[in-house]
Short mmCIF file of C-alpha atoms and ligand atoms in Angstrom, two decimals:
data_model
loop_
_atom_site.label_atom_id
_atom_site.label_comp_id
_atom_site.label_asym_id
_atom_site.label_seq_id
_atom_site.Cartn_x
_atom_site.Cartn_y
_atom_site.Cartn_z
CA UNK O 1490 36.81 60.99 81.50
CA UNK O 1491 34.48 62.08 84.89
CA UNK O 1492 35.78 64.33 87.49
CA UNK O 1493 34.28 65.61 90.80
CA UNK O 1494 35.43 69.07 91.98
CA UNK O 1495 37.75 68.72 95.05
CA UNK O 1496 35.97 69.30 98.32
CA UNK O 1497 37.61 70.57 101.52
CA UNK O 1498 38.54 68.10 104.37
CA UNK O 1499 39.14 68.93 107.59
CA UNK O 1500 43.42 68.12 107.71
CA UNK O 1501 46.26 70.39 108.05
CA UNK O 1502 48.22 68.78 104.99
CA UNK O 1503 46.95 69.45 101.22
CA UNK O 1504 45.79 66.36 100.27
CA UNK O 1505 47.96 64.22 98.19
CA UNK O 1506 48.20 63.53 94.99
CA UNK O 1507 47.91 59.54 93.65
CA UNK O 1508 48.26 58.75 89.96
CA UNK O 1509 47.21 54.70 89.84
CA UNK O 1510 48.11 52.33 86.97
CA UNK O 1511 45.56 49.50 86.27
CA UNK O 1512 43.44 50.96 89.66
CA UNK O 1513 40.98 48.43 89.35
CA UNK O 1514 43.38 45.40 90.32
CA UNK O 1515 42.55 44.08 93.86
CA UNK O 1516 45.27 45.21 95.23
CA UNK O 1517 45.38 49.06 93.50
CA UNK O 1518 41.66 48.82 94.82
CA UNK O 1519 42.62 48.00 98.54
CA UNK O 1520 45.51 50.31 98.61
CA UNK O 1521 42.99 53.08 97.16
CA UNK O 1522 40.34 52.78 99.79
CA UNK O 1523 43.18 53.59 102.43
CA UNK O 1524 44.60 56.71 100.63
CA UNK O 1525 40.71 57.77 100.20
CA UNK O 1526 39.71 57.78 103.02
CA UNK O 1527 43.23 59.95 103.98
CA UNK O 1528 41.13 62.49 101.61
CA UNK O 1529 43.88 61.94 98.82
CA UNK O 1530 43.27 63.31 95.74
CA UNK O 1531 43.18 60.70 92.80
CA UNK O 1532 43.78 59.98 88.53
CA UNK O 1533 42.50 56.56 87.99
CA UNK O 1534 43.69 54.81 84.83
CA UNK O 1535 42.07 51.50 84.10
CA UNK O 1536 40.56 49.56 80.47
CA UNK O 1537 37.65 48.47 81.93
CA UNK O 1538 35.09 51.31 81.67
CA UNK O 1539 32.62 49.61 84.25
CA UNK O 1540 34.74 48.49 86.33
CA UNK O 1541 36.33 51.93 86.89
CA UNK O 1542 33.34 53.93 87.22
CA UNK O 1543 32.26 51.64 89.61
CA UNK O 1544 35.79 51.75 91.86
CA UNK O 1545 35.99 55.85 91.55
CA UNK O 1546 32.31 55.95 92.64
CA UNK O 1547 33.51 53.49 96.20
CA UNK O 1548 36.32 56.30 96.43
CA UNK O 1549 34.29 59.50 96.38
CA UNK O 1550 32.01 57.51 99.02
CA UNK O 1551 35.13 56.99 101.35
CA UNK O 1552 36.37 60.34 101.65
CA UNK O 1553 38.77 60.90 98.36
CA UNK O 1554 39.32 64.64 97.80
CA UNK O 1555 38.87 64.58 94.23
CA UNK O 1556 38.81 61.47 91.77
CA UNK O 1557 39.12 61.75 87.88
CA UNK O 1558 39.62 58.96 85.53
CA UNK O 1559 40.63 57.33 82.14
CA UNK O 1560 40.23 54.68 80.35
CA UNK O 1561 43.77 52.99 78.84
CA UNK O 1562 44.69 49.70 77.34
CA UNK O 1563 48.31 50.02 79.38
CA UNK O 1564 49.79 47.91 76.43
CA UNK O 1565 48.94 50.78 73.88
CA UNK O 1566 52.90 52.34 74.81
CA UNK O 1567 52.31 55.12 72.30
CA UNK O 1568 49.67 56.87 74.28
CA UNK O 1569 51.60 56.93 77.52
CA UNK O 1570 52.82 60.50 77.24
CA UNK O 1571 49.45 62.09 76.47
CA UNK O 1572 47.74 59.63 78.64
CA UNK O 1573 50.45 60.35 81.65
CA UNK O 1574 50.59 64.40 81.10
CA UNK O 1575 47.32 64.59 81.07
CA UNK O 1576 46.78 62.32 84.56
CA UNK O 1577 49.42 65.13 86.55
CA UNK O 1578 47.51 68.16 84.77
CA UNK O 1579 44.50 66.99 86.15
CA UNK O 1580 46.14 66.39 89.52
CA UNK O 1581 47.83 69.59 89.31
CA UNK O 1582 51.24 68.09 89.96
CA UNK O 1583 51.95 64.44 91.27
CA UNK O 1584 53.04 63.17 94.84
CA UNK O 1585 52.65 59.56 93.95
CA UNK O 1586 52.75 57.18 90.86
CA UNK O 1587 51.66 53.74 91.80
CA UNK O 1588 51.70 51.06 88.64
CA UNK O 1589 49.24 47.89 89.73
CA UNK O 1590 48.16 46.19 86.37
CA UNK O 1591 49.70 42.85 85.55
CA UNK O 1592 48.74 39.54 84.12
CA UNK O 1593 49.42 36.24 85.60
CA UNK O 1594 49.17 34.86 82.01
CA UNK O 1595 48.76 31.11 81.27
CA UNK O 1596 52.28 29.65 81.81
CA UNK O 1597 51.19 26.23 80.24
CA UNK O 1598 50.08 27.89 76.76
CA UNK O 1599 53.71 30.50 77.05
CA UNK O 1600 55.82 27.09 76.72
CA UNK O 1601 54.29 26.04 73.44
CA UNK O 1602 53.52 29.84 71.73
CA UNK O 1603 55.59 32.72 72.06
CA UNK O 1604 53.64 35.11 71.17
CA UNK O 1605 51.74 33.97 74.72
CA UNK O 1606 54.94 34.70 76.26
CA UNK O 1607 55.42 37.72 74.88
CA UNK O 1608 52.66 39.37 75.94
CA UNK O 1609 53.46 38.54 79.66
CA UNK O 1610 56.48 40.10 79.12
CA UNK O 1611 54.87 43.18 77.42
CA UNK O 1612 52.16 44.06 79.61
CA UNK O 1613 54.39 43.20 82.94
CA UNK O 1614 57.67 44.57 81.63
CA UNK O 1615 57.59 46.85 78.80
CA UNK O 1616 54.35 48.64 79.52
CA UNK O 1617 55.82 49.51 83.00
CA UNK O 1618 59.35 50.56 81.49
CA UNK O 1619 57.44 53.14 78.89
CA UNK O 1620 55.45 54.18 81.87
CA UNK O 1621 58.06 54.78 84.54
CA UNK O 1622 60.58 56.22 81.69
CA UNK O 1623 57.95 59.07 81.60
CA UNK O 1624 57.03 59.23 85.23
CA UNK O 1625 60.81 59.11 86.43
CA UNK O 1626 61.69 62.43 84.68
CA UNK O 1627 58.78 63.99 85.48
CA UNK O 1628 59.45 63.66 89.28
CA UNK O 1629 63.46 64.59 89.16
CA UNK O 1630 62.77 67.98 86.86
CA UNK O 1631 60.44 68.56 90.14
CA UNK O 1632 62.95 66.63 92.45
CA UNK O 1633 60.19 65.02 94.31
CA UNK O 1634 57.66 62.10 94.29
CA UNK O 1635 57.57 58.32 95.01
CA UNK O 1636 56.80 55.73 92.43
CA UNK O 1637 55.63 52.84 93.89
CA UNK O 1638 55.46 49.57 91.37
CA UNK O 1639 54.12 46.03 92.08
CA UNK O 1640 56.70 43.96 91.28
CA UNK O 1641 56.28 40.07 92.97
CA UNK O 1642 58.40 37.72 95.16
CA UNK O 1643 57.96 35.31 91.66
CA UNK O 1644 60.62 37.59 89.99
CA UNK O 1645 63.29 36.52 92.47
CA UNK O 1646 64.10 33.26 90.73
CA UNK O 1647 62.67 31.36 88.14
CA UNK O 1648 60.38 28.35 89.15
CA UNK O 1649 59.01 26.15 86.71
CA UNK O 1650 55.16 26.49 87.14
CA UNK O 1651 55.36 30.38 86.73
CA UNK O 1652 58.71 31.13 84.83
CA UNK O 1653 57.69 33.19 82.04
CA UNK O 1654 55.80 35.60 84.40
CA UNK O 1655 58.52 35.65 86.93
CA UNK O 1656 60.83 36.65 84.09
CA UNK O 1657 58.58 39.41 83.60
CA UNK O 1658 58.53 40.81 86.84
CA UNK O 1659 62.62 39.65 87.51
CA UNK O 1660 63.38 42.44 84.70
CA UNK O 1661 61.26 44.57 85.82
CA UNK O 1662 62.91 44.49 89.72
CA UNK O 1663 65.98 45.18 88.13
CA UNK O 1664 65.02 47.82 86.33
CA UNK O 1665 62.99 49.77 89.14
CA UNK O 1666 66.47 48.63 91.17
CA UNK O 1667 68.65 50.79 88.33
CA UNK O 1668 66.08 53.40 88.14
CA UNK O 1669 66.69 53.86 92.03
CA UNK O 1670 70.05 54.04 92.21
CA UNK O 1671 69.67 56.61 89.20
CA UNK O 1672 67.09 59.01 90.54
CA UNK O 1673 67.23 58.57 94.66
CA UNK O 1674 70.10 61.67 94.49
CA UNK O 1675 67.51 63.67 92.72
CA UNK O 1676 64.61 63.20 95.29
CA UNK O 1677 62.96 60.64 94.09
CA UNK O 1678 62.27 57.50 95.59
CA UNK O 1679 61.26 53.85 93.62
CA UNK O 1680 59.34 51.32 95.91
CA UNK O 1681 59.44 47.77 94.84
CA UNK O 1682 56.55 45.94 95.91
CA UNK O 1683 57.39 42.60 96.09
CA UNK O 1684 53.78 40.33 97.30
CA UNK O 1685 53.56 37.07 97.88
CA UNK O 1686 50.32 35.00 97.17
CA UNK O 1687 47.46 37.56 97.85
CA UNK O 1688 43.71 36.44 97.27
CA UNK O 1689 42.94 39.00 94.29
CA UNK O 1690 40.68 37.95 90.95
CA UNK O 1691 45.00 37.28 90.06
CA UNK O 1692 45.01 34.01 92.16
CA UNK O 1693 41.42 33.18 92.83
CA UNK O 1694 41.57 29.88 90.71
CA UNK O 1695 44.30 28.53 92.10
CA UNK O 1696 44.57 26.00 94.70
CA UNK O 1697 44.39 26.56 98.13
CA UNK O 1698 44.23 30.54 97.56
CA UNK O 1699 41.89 30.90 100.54
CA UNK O 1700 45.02 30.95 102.35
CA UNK O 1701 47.06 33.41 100.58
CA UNK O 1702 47.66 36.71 102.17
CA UNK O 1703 44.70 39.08 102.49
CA UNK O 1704 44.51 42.10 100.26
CA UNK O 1705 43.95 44.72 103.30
CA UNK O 1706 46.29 43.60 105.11
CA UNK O 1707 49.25 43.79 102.06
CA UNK O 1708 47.56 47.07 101.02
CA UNK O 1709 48.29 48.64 104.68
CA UNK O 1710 51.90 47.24 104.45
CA UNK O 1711 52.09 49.07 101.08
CA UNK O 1712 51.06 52.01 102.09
CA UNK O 1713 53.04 52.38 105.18
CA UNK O 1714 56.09 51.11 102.97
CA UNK O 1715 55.47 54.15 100.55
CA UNK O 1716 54.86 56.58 103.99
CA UNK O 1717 58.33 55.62 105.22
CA UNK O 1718 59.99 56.27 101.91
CA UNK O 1719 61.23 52.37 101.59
CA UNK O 1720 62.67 50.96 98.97
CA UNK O 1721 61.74 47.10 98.97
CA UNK O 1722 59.15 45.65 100.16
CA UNK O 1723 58.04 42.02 100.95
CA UNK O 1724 54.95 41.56 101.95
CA UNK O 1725 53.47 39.89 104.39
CA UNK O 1726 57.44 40.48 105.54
CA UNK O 1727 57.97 36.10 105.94
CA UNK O 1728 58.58 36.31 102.28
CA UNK O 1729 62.12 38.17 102.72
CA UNK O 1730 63.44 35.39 104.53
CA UNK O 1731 61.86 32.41 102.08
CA UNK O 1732 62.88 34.25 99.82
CA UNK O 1733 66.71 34.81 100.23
CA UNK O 1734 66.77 30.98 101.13
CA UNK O 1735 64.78 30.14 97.37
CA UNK O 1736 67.81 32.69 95.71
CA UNK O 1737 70.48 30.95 97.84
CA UNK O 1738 69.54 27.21 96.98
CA UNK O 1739 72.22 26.08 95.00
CA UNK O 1740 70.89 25.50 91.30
CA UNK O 1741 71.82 21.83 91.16
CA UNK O 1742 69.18 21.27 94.53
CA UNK O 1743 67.16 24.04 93.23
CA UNK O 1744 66.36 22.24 89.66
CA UNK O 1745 65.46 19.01 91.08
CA UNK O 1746 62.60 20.82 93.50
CA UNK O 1747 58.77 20.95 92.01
CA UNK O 1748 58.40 24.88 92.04
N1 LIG K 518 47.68 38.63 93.70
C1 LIG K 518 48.90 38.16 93.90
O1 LIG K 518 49.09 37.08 94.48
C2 LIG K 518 50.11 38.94 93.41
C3 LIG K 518 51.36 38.55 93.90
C4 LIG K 518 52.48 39.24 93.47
C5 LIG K 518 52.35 40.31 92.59
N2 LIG K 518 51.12 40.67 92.14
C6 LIG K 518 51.05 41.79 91.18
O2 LIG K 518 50.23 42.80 91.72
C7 LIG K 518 49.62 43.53 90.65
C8 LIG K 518 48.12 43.59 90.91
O3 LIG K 518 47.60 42.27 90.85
P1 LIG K 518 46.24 41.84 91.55
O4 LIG K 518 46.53 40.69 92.40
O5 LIG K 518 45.59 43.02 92.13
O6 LIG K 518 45.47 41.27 90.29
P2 LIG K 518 44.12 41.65 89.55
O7 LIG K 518 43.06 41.98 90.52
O8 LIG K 518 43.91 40.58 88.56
O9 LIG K 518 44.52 43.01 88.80
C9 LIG K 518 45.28 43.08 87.65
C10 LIG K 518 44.85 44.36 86.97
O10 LIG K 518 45.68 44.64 85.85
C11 LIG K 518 44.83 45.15 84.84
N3 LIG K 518 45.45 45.03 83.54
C12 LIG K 518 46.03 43.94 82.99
N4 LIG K 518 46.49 44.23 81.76
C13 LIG K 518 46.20 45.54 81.54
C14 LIG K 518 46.39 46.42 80.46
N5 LIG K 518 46.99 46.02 79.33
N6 LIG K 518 45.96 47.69 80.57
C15 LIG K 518 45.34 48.12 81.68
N7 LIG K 518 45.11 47.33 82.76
C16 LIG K 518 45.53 46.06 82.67
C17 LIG K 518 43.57 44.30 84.95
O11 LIG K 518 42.53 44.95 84.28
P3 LIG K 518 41.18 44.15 83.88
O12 LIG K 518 40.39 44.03 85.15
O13 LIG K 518 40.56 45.03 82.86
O14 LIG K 518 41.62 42.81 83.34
C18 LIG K 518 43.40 44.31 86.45
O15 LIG K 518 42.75 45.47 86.90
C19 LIG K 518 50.00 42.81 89.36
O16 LIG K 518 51.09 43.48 88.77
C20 LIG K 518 50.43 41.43 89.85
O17 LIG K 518 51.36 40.84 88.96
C21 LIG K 518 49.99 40.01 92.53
#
């Protein structure tokens, strides 16, 4: 684990506090460079060594008020606690959680082995459930503090080409949906982060992903989603209305369609 001391910036609010999940995903990596150059103060957790050094050393360059680190397999659920008391220790206390690792997963190989499939659902679904589980009664003993979870437009009805990870991130929106409802009387707020195609390392083998949404542009929307305290977001916003029209097709239309 590195740390740099904090440094003063000139702003009349204390600088706030970011925990990140999986911070070197494109996205988590977009949204970061915004909240750094806010001067937020920031716990990285990512596996990749390399790759984190490398995206805490961009941060301190872009204004971030203080940046530590660790290195996590997110999958390894029985380290969570340590791993997660030791993040808001080092932050002195937490403003934000914001959980960005995922896995696309190959949906081809998840019809034929289920152990393929299961580790979709693990890493999308059960990693995030140990993690928020922690998180979520951290922030009501303190009655404050926003978690903020990518969640994905694919988890709003099953298609056939992605089905396994849209399961994965369909029980997970329900779950951060429950979790709301549980904890918004006690302060706390969940964001659901629902993107559509973005051009991350996520989607850049897939056809025609030069035009999917740009990852600045859906960071912005993320962070000004988290700013106003929302609690679902599409993004880019024409996805709400695709969207409800995808959830309202009646099945026996819907299963004839090449999704
Ligand atoms: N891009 C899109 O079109 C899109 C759309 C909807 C939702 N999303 C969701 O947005 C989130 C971020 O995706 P992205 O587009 O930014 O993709 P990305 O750049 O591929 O990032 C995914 C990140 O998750 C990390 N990760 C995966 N498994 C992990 C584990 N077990 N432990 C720790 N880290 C792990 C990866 O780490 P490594 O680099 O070490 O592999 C990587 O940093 C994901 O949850 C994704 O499902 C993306």
């Amino acid at each position: 684990m590195s740390t740099t001391l904090p440094t003063s910036k000139a702003s009349n609010q204390p600088p706030r506090k970011i925990l990140v999940l999986g911070a070197t995903s494109g996205i988590a990596e977009a949204t970061c460079r915004i909240w750094a150059a806010q001067g937020a103060s920031l716990f990285l957790v990512a596996r990749n060594a390399e790759k984190l050094a490398a995206v805490a050393a961009d941060l301190r360059t872009r204004g971030a008020s203080y940046v530590d680190t660790a290195v996590a397999d997110l999958d390894d659920t029985d380290k969570h606690p340590e791993l997660l008391a030791h993040a808001v220790n080092s932050l002195t206390g937490m403003d934000i959680a914001y959980l960005a690792h995922g896995i696309l997963g190959d949906q081809a190989e998840a019809e034929q082995n289920f152990n393929t499939a299961a580790q979709i659902l693990y890493t999308n679904f059960m990693a995030p459930v140990s993690l928020l589980t922690w998180l979520a009664n951290f922030c009501v003993q303190r009655r404050s503090g926003v978690l903020a979870v990518l969640s994905s437009v694919a988890g709003d009805r099953g298609r056939k080409s992605n089905y396994v990870y849209g399961s994965s991130k369909a029980g997970l929106s329900a779950f951060l949906a429950g979790l709301r409802n549980r904890v918004d009387r006690e302060g706390v707020t969940v964001l659901t982060i629902k993107p559509g195609p973005t051009r991350t390392a996520m989607t850049a083998a897939m056809p025609k992903s030069e035009k999917f949404a740009d990852v600045d542009s859906v960071a912005e929307s993320i962070v000004s989603a988290i700013d106003k305290r929302r609690d679902v977001l599409y993004v880019p916003f024409q996805w709400q209305p695709i969207m409800f029209i995808i959830r309202n097709l009646p099945e026996r239309i819907f299963k004839k369609l090449n999704l």
